[in-house]
GROMACS .gro file of N, CA and C in nm:
model
  408
    1MET      N    1   0.112  -0.134  -0.014
    1MET     CA    2   0.003  -0.008   0.015
    1MET      C    3   0.099   0.124  -0.001
    2ASP      N    4   0.092   0.243  -0.089
    2ASP     CA    5   0.120   0.314  -0.085
    2ASP      C    6   0.085   0.423   0.031
    3TYR      N    7   0.213   0.513   0.058
    3TYR     CA    8   0.179   0.581   0.172
    3TYR      C    9   0.168   0.749   0.150
    4PHE      N   10   0.072   0.809   0.165
    4PHE     CA   11   0.069   0.945   0.091
    4PHE      C   12   0.077   1.037   0.252
    5ASP      N   13   0.145   1.176   0.221
    5ASP     CA   14   0.188   1.238   0.334
    5ASP      C   15   0.047   1.338   0.336
    6SER      N   16  -0.012   1.350   0.481
    6SER     CA   17  -0.104   1.454   0.502
    6SER      C   18  -0.067   1.574   0.439
    7LEU      N   19  -0.146   1.665   0.436
    7LEU     CA   20  -0.126   1.841   0.405
    7LEU      C   21  -0.025   1.880   0.530
    8GLU      N   22  -0.001   1.830   0.644
    8GLU     CA   23   0.059   1.895   0.730
    8GLU      C   24   0.177   1.845   0.720
    9VAL      N   25   0.185   1.712   0.700
    9VAL     CA   26   0.324   1.687   0.683
    9VAL      C   27   0.396   1.749   0.575
   10THR      N   28   0.344   1.739   0.493
   10THR     CA   29   0.374   1.818   0.351
   10THR      C   30   0.423   1.947   0.374
   11LYS      N   31   0.349   2.011   0.435
   11LYS     CA   32   0.411   2.147   0.469
   11LYS      C   33   0.505   2.183   0.542
   12LEU      N   34   0.507   2.073   0.683
   12LEU     CA   35   0.621   2.070   0.769
   12LEU      C   36   0.744   2.015   0.706
   13LYS      N   37   0.779   1.924   0.639
   13LYS     CA   38   0.870   1.864   0.536
   13LYS      C   39   0.934   2.007   0.447
   14LYS      N   40   0.812   2.084   0.410
   14LYS     CA   41   0.893   2.201   0.343
   14LYS      C   42   0.913   2.290   0.434
   15MET      N   43   0.904   2.315   0.510
   15MET     CA   44   0.933   2.380   0.642
   15MET      C   45   1.081   2.370   0.666
   16ILE      N   46   1.105   2.219   0.710
   16ILE     CA   47   1.231   2.200   0.727
   16ILE      C   48   1.331   2.186   0.596
   17SER      N   49   1.292   2.196   0.513
   17SER     CA   50   1.367   2.215   0.389
   17SER      C   51   1.429   2.358   0.373
   18ALA      N   52   1.335   2.435   0.386
   18ALA     CA   53   1.357   2.567   0.379
   18ALA      C   54   1.449   2.609   0.474
   19LYS      N   55   1.471   2.550   0.620
   19LYS     CA   56   1.557   2.596   0.726
   19LYS      C   57   1.665   2.549   0.678
   20GLU      N   58   1.685   2.436   0.619
   20GLU     CA   59   1.794   2.348   0.604
   20GLU      C   60   1.848   2.438   0.486
   21LYS      N   61   1.800   2.527   0.400
   21LYS     CA   62   1.862   2.587   0.269
   21LYS      C   63   1.873   2.697   0.359
   22TYR      N   64   1.829   2.736   0.446
   22TYR     CA   65   1.881   2.909   0.503
   22TYR      C   66   1.986   2.856   0.570
   23LEU      N   67   1.997   2.774   0.643
   23LEU     CA   68   2.109   2.770   0.751
   23LEU      C   69   2.251   2.720   0.668
   24SER      N   70   2.224   2.668   0.515
   24SER     CA   71   2.313   2.703   0.450
   24SER      C   72   2.402   2.807   0.390
   25THR      N   73   2.301   2.921   0.417
   25THR     CA   74   2.332   3.064   0.375
   25THR      C   75   2.394   3.146   0.504
   26ILE      N   76   2.382   3.092   0.617
   26ILE     CA   77   2.436   3.168   0.730
   26ILE      C   78   2.602   3.170   0.746
   27PRO      N   79   2.669   3.275   0.733
   27PRO     CA   80   2.812   3.263   0.723
   27PRO      C   81   2.852   3.188   0.881
   28GLU      N   82   2.979   3.133   0.829
   28GLU     CA   83   3.070   3.051   0.970
   28GLU      C   84   3.073   3.131   1.071
   29ASP      N   85   3.079   3.250   1.084
   29ASP     CA   86   3.141   3.343   1.193
   29ASP      C   87   2.989   3.361   1.266
   30LYS      N   88   2.886   3.299   1.238
   30LYS     CA   89   2.733   3.368   1.298
   30LYS      C   90   2.722   3.242   1.338
   31THR      N   91   2.782   3.172   1.455
   31THR     CA   92   2.783   3.066   1.517
   31THR      C   93   2.666   3.036   1.610
   32PHE      N   94   2.610   3.146   1.672
   32PHE     CA   95   2.517   3.140   1.733
   32PHE      C   96   2.369   3.121   1.657
   33SER      N   97   2.354   3.201   1.561
   33SER     CA   98   2.225   3.196   1.450
   33SER      C   99   2.263   3.072   1.413
   34ARG      N  100   2.349   3.017   1.359
   34ARG     CA  101   2.351   2.863   1.276
   34ARG      C  102   2.307   2.772   1.407
   35GLN      N  103   2.378   2.781   1.514
   35GLN     CA  104   2.362   2.686   1.609
   35GLN      C  105   2.168   2.655   1.648
   36MET      N  106   2.110   2.785   1.663
   36MET     CA  107   1.988   2.826   1.688
   36MET      C  108   1.908   2.764   1.566
   37THR      N  109   1.936   2.791   1.456
   37THR     CA  110   1.860   2.735   1.307
   37THR      C  111   1.904   2.564   1.312
   38GLN      N  112   2.026   2.534   1.329
   38GLN     CA  113   2.023   2.364   1.345
   38GLN      C  114   1.960   2.313   1.454
   39ASN      N  115   1.927   2.370   1.591
   39ASN     CA  116   1.844   2.353   1.675
   39ASN      C  117   1.697   2.307   1.660
   40GLU      N  118   1.665   2.428   1.591
   40GLU     CA  119   1.507   2.420   1.501
   40GLU      C  120   1.520   2.320   1.432
   41ILE      N  121   1.562   2.293   1.347
   41ILE     CA  122   1.564   2.162   1.227
   41ILE      C  123   1.525   2.025   1.315
   42MET      N  124   1.649   2.066   1.416
   42MET     CA  125   1.652   1.926   1.491
   42MET      C  126   1.523   1.863   1.555
   43PHE      N  127   1.491   1.968   1.627
   43PHE     CA  128   1.349   1.980   1.685
   43PHE      C  129   1.211   1.944   1.600
   44LEU      N  130   1.217   2.002   1.491
   44LEU     CA  131   1.113   1.971   1.367
   44LEU      C  132   1.136   1.847   1.322
   45LYS      N  133   1.211   1.783   1.315
   45LYS     CA  134   1.248   1.667   1.229
   45LYS      C  135   1.246   1.576   1.374
   46ASN      N  136   1.299   1.607   1.487
   46ASN     CA  137   1.304   1.453   1.578
   46ASN      C  138   1.162   1.464   1.642
   47ASP      N  139   1.122   1.585   1.692
   47ASP     CA  140   1.016   1.572   1.795
   47ASP      C  141   0.878   1.629   1.728
   48ILE      N  142   0.858   1.689   1.634
   48ILE     CA  143   0.753   1.732   1.576
   48ILE      C  144   0.704   1.649   1.474
   49LEU      N  145   0.821   1.648   1.352
   49LEU     CA  146   0.753   1.525   1.261
   49LEU      C  147   0.703   1.429   1.305
   50PRO      N  148   0.769   1.332   1.375
   50PRO     CA  149   0.715   1.196   1.416
   50PRO      C  150   0.562   1.219   1.481
   51ILE      N  151   0.492   1.292   1.546
   51ILE     CA  152   0.421   1.321   1.605
   51ILE      C  153   0.278   1.359   1.501
   52VAL      N  154   0.340   1.439   1.426
   52VAL     CA  155   0.264   1.467   1.251
   52VAL      C  156   0.225   1.330   1.175
   53LEU      N  157   0.348   1.282   1.161
   53LEU     CA  158   0.333   1.154   1.052
   53LEU      C  159   0.239   1.021   1.167
   54LYS      N  160   0.246   1.035   1.292
   54LYS     CA  161   0.152   0.917   1.374
   54LYS      C  162   0.012   0.971   1.372
   55ASN      N  163   0.020   1.112   1.405
   55ASN     CA  164  -0.155   1.131   1.352
   55ASN      C  165  -0.218   1.135   1.225
   56THR      N  166  -0.125   1.128   1.103
   56THR     CA  167  -0.147   1.093   0.972
   56THR      C  168  -0.188   0.921   0.977
   57GLU      N  169  -0.104   0.871   0.999
   57GLU     CA  170  -0.107   0.753   1.032
   57GLU      C  171  -0.273   0.681   1.091
   58ILE      N  172  -0.301   0.731   1.183
   58ILE     CA  173  -0.424   0.731   1.283
   58ILE      C  174  -0.536   0.769   1.188
   59LYS      N  175  -0.545   0.871   1.118
   59LYS     CA  176  -0.642   0.917   1.008
   59LYS      C  177  -0.673   0.818   0.932
   60HIS      N  178  -0.522   0.760   0.831
   60HIS     CA  179  -0.570   0.681   0.759
   60HIS      C  180  -0.619   0.567   0.788
   61LEU      N  181  -0.581   0.532   0.907
   61LEU     CA  182  -0.627   0.373   0.971
   61LEU      C  183  -0.763   0.415   0.994
   62ASP      N  184  -0.814   0.484   1.042
   62ASP     CA  185  -0.976   0.499   1.066
   62ASP      C  186  -1.050   0.530   0.991
   63PHE      N  187  -0.985   0.594   0.852
   63PHE     CA  188  -1.066   0.577   0.736
   63PHE      C  189  -1.052   0.431   0.658
   64VAL      N  190  -0.951   0.367   0.662
   64VAL     CA  191  -0.960   0.200   0.657
   64VAL      C  192  -1.066   0.115   0.694
   65LYS      N  193  -1.038   0.153   0.831
   65LYS     CA  194  -1.136   0.057   0.917
   65LYS      C  195  -1.297   0.100   0.897
   66TYR      N  196  -1.329   0.205   0.857
   66TYR     CA  197  -1.446   0.220   0.820
   66TYR      C  198  -1.502   0.200   0.676
   67ALA      N  199  -1.400   0.231   0.571
   67ALA     CA  200  -1.399   0.182   0.440
   67ALA      C  201  -1.456  -0.010   0.439
   68VAL      N  202  -1.345  -0.054   0.508
   68VAL     CA  203  -1.351  -0.209   0.498
   68VAL      C  204  -1.474  -0.249   0.600
   69SER      N  205  -1.546  -0.167   0.676
   69SER     CA  206  -1.641  -0.229   0.758
   69SER      C  207  -1.766  -0.204   0.637
   70LYS      N  208  -1.782  -0.110   0.558
   70LYS     CA  209  -1.866  -0.101   0.482
   70LYS      C  210  -1.853  -0.188   0.338
   71PHE      N  211  -1.757  -0.235   0.299
   71PHE     CA  212  -1.739  -0.329   0.221
   71PHE      C  213  -1.794  -0.440   0.275
   72GLU      N  214  -1.765  -0.491   0.368
   72GLU     CA  215  -1.795  -0.596   0.420
   72GLU      C  216  -1.923  -0.621   0.432
   73LYS      N  217  -2.001  -0.495   0.483
   73LYS     CA  218  -2.168  -0.501   0.491
   73LYS      C  219  -2.211  -0.519   0.350
   74ALA      N  220  -2.159  -0.450   0.274
   74ALA     CA  221  -2.219  -0.457   0.112
   74ALA      C  222  -2.181  -0.598   0.049
   75LEU      N  223  -2.103  -0.668   0.107
   75LEU     CA  224  -2.100  -0.808   0.054
   75LEU      C  225  -2.183  -0.901   0.127
   76GLU      N  226  -2.198  -0.849   0.233
   76GLU     CA  227  -2.324  -0.928   0.323
   76GLU      C  228  -2.444  -0.911   0.243
   77TYR      N  229  -2.454  -0.779   0.192
   77TYR     CA  230  -2.598  -0.775   0.124
   77TYR      C  231  -2.591  -0.788  -0.021
   78LYS      N  232  -2.491  -0.856  -0.058
   78LYS     CA  233  -2.471  -0.924  -0.208
   78LYS      C  234  -2.483  -0.766  -0.306
   79CYS      N  235  -2.415  -0.687  -0.238
   79CYS     CA  236  -2.399  -0.538  -0.334
   79CYS      C  237  -2.331  -0.561  -0.474
   80ASN      N  238  -2.353  -0.493  -0.573
   80ASN     CA  239  -2.257  -0.508  -0.696
   80ASN      C  240  -2.151  -0.366  -0.655
   81GLY      N  241  -2.162  -0.311  -0.608
   81GLY     CA  242  -2.087  -0.206  -0.591
   81GLY      C  243  -2.087  -0.145  -0.430
   82LEU      N  244  -2.016  -0.007  -0.439
   82LEU     CA  245  -2.003   0.035  -0.298
   82LEU      C  246  -1.985   0.168  -0.322
   83LEU      N  247  -2.040   0.268  -0.275
   83LEU     CA  248  -2.038   0.423  -0.293
   83LEU      C  249  -2.021   0.456  -0.161
   84ILE      N  250  -1.898   0.562  -0.093
   84ILE     CA  251  -1.881   0.594   0.032
   84ILE      C  252  -1.867   0.757   0.039
   85TYR      N  253  -1.936   0.811   0.070
   85TYR     CA  254  -1.918   0.929   0.134
   85TYR      C  255  -1.845   0.967   0.266
   86TYR      N  256  -1.713   1.010   0.256
   86TYR     CA  257  -1.653   1.044   0.381
   86TYR      C  258  -1.574   1.183   0.392
   87PRO      N  259  -1.629   1.245   0.487
   87PRO     CA  260  -1.601   1.398   0.502
   87PRO      C  261  -1.429   1.397   0.536
   88ILE      N  262  -1.377   1.492   0.496
   88ILE     CA  263  -1.194   1.486   0.512
   88ILE      C  264  -1.208   1.639   0.592
   89ASP      N  265  -1.289   1.713   0.521
   89ASP     CA  266  -1.256   1.879   0.618
   89ASP      C  267  -1.369   1.952   0.592
   90GLU      N  268  -1.446   1.986   0.686
   90GLU     CA  269  -1.579   2.039   0.649
   90GLU      C  270  -1.559   2.185   0.651
   91ASN      N  271  -1.452   2.237   0.656
   91ASN     CA  272  -1.397   2.395   0.697
   91ASN      C  273  -1.380   2.454   0.539
   92TYR      N  274  -1.485   2.477   0.497
   92TYR     CA  275  -1.487   2.529   0.348
   92TYR      C  276  -1.537   2.675   0.352
   93THR      N  277  -1.530   2.771   0.257
   93THR     CA  278  -1.591   2.892   0.255
   93THR      C  279  -1.664   2.913   0.133
   94ASP      N  280  -1.610   2.819   0.045
   94ASP     CA  281  -1.694   2.852  -0.102
   94ASP      C  282  -1.763   2.700  -0.124
   95SER      N  283  -1.761   2.648  -0.231
   95SER     CA  284  -1.832   2.498  -0.245
   95SER      C  285  -1.717   2.406  -0.186
   96PRO      N  286  -1.810   2.313  -0.154
   96PRO     CA  287  -1.700   2.199  -0.101
   96PRO      C  288  -1.681   2.141  -0.233
   97VAL      N  289  -1.534   2.051  -0.238
   97VAL     CA  290  -1.485   2.008  -0.312
   97VAL      C  291  -1.485   1.838  -0.268
   98VAL      N  292  -1.567   1.747  -0.360
   98VAL     CA  293  -1.541   1.612  -0.327
   98VAL      C  294  -1.480   1.511  -0.442
   99GLY      N  295  -1.417   1.460  -0.415
   99GLY     CA  296  -1.328   1.397  -0.496
   99GLY      C  297  -1.405   1.267  -0.536
  100ILE      N  298  -1.390   1.179  -0.658
  100ILE     CA  299  -1.457   1.097  -0.694
  100ILE      C  300  -1.359   1.009  -0.755
  101ALA      N  301  -1.363   0.849  -0.642
  101ALA     CA  302  -1.262   0.762  -0.697
  101ALA      C  303  -1.376   0.654  -0.776
  102ASN      N  304  -1.366   0.632  -0.932
  102ASN     CA  305  -1.430   0.551  -0.965
  102ASN      C  306  -1.339   0.443  -1.065
  103VAL      N  307  -1.321   0.342  -1.005
  103VAL     CA  308  -1.216   0.237  -1.100
  103VAL      C  309  -1.286   0.201  -1.249
  104ARG      N  310  -1.403   0.227  -1.278
  104ARG     CA  311  -1.488   0.237  -1.389
  104ARG      C  312  -1.490   0.330  -1.475
  105GLN      N  313  -1.441   0.466  -1.434
  105GLN     CA  314  -1.441   0.615  -1.515
  105GLN      C  315  -1.403   0.566  -1.629
  106ASN      N  316  -1.318   0.525  -1.700
  106ASN     CA  317  -1.259   0.532  -1.850
  106ASN      C  318  -1.347   0.416  -1.947
  107TYR      N  319  -1.412   0.348  -1.875
  107TYR     CA  320  -1.506   0.256  -1.982
  107TYR      C  321  -1.578   0.350  -2.062
  108LYS      N  322  -1.607   0.308  -2.156
  108LYS     CA  323  -1.687   0.365  -2.268
  108LYS      C  324  -1.805   0.324  -2.237
  109PRO      N  325  -1.913   0.429  -2.245
  109PRO     CA  326  -2.059   0.381  -2.207
  109PRO      C  327  -2.112   0.293  -2.294
  110GLY      N  328  -2.192   0.233  -2.249
  110GLY     CA  329  -2.261   0.141  -2.317
  110GLY      C  330  -2.178  -0.042  -2.298
  111THR      N  331  -2.010  -0.013  -2.221
  111THR     CA  332  -1.948  -0.097  -2.184
  111THR      C  333  -1.999  -0.197  -2.072
  112PHE      N  334  -2.024  -0.293  -2.074
  112PHE     CA  335  -2.068  -0.407  -1.960
  112PHE      C  336  -1.968  -0.329  -1.847
  113GLY      N  337  -2.068  -0.320  -1.729
  113GLY     CA  338  -1.960  -0.265  -1.617
  113GLY      C  339  -1.941  -0.136  -1.590
  114ALA      N  340  -1.974  -0.065  -1.709
  114ALA     CA  341  -1.948   0.086  -1.714
  114ALA      C  342  -2.040   0.159  -1.598
  115ILE      N  343  -1.996   0.241  -1.545
  115ILE     CA  344  -2.076   0.312  -1.445
  115ILE      C  345  -2.028   0.494  -1.423
  116GLN      N  346  -2.099   0.536  -1.453
  116GLN     CA  347  -2.070   0.693  -1.431
  116GLN      C  348  -2.113   0.747  -1.311
  117ILE      N  349  -2.062   0.800  -1.201
  117ILE     CA  350  -2.097   0.875  -1.092
  117ILE      C  351  -2.090   1.030  -1.093
  118PHE      N  352  -2.222   1.070  -1.037
  118PHE     CA  353  -2.255   1.228  -1.047
  118PHE      C  354  -2.275   1.267  -0.884
  119ILE      N  355  -2.260   1.385  -0.849
  119ILE     CA  356  -2.278   1.434  -0.742
  119ILE      C  357  -2.354   1.582  -0.774
  120ASP      N  358  -2.469   1.576  -0.692
  120ASP     CA  359  -2.551   1.712  -0.732
  120ASP      C  360  -2.623   1.729  -0.603
  121ASN      N  361  -2.556   1.884  -0.570
  121ASN     CA  362  -2.587   1.960  -0.425
  121ASN      C  363  -2.618   1.883  -0.314
  122MET      N  364  -2.475   1.806  -0.269
  122MET     CA  365  -2.500   1.728  -0.124
  122MET      C  366  -2.487   1.819  -0.031
  123ASP      N  367  -2.456   1.933  -0.013
  123ASP     CA  368  -2.421   2.023   0.116
  123ASP      C  369  -2.550   2.078   0.162
  124GLY      N  370  -2.568   2.058   0.274
  124GLY     CA  371  -2.658   2.085   0.389
  124GLY      C  372  -2.727   2.197   0.376
  125ASN      N  373  -2.607   2.351   0.331
  125ASN     CA  374  -2.668   2.430   0.316
  125ASN      C  375  -2.734   2.475   0.186
  126GLY      N  376  -2.735   2.377   0.089
  126GLY     CA  377  -2.755   2.410  -0.042
  126GLY      C  378  -2.654   2.459  -0.111
  127THR      N  379  -2.533   2.458  -0.084
  127THR     CA  380  -2.419   2.491  -0.166
  127THR      C  381  -2.370   2.383  -0.275
  128LYS      N  382  -2.358   2.461  -0.443
  128LYS     CA  383  -2.339   2.347  -0.494
  128LYS      C  384  -2.188   2.291  -0.462
  129VAL      N  385  -2.189   2.159  -0.497
  129VAL     CA  386  -2.099   2.090  -0.447
  129VAL      C  387  -1.993   2.079  -0.597
  130LYS      N  388  -1.862   2.088  -0.558
  130LYS     CA  389  -1.757   2.052  -0.697
  130LYS      C  390  -1.718   1.924  -0.687
  131PRO      N  391  -1.749   1.846  -0.793
  131PRO     CA  392  -1.687   1.716  -0.820
  131PRO      C  393  -1.539   1.714  -0.879
  132VAL      N  394  -1.464   1.621  -0.814
  132VAL     CA  395  -1.311   1.609  -0.909
  132VAL      C  396  -1.301   1.481  -0.921
  133ASN      N  397  -1.302   1.417  -1.045
  133ASN     CA  398  -1.266   1.289  -1.074
  133ASN      C  399  -1.135   1.283  -1.039
  134LEU      N  400  -1.103   1.159  -0.938
  134LEU     CA  401  -0.957   1.147  -0.914
  134LEU      C  402  -0.917   1.030  -1.003
  135GLN      N  403  -0.773   1.049  -1.068
  135GLN     CA  404  -0.763   0.934  -1.154
  135GLN      C  405  -0.710   0.799  -1.073
  136VAL      N  406  -0.766   0.711  -1.112
  136VAL     CA  407  -0.739   0.585  -1.066
  136VAL      C  408  -0.626   0.462  -1.146
   0.00000   0.00000   0.00000
């Protein structure tokens, strides 16, 4: 299974990288500045990053547990497919963006097993949803 970094992990890694680049620009005679920057980098790498990674793993594990339990239930009911809506971030100011993962999205219409998925106005406030087809 591939591992994907959360937005927080990606942002933290970029911050660490930027600090490392900055460190290389600090002159050798500025030992205090160099030492403080090195301390910040080590703190972010050794203390903060593992915590953020752990929280990301927990979020991913929660989703996997949920999805597998619904998959099992769909098998129990002899379903032919499973459609899951799983909120990721409910803090949006514009229209909510919902990713659609459809393993059959590239099948030509009329082909056996082809299915198209549409989302229409799922937001409880009446805000139109912006669907994004995720390439599978």
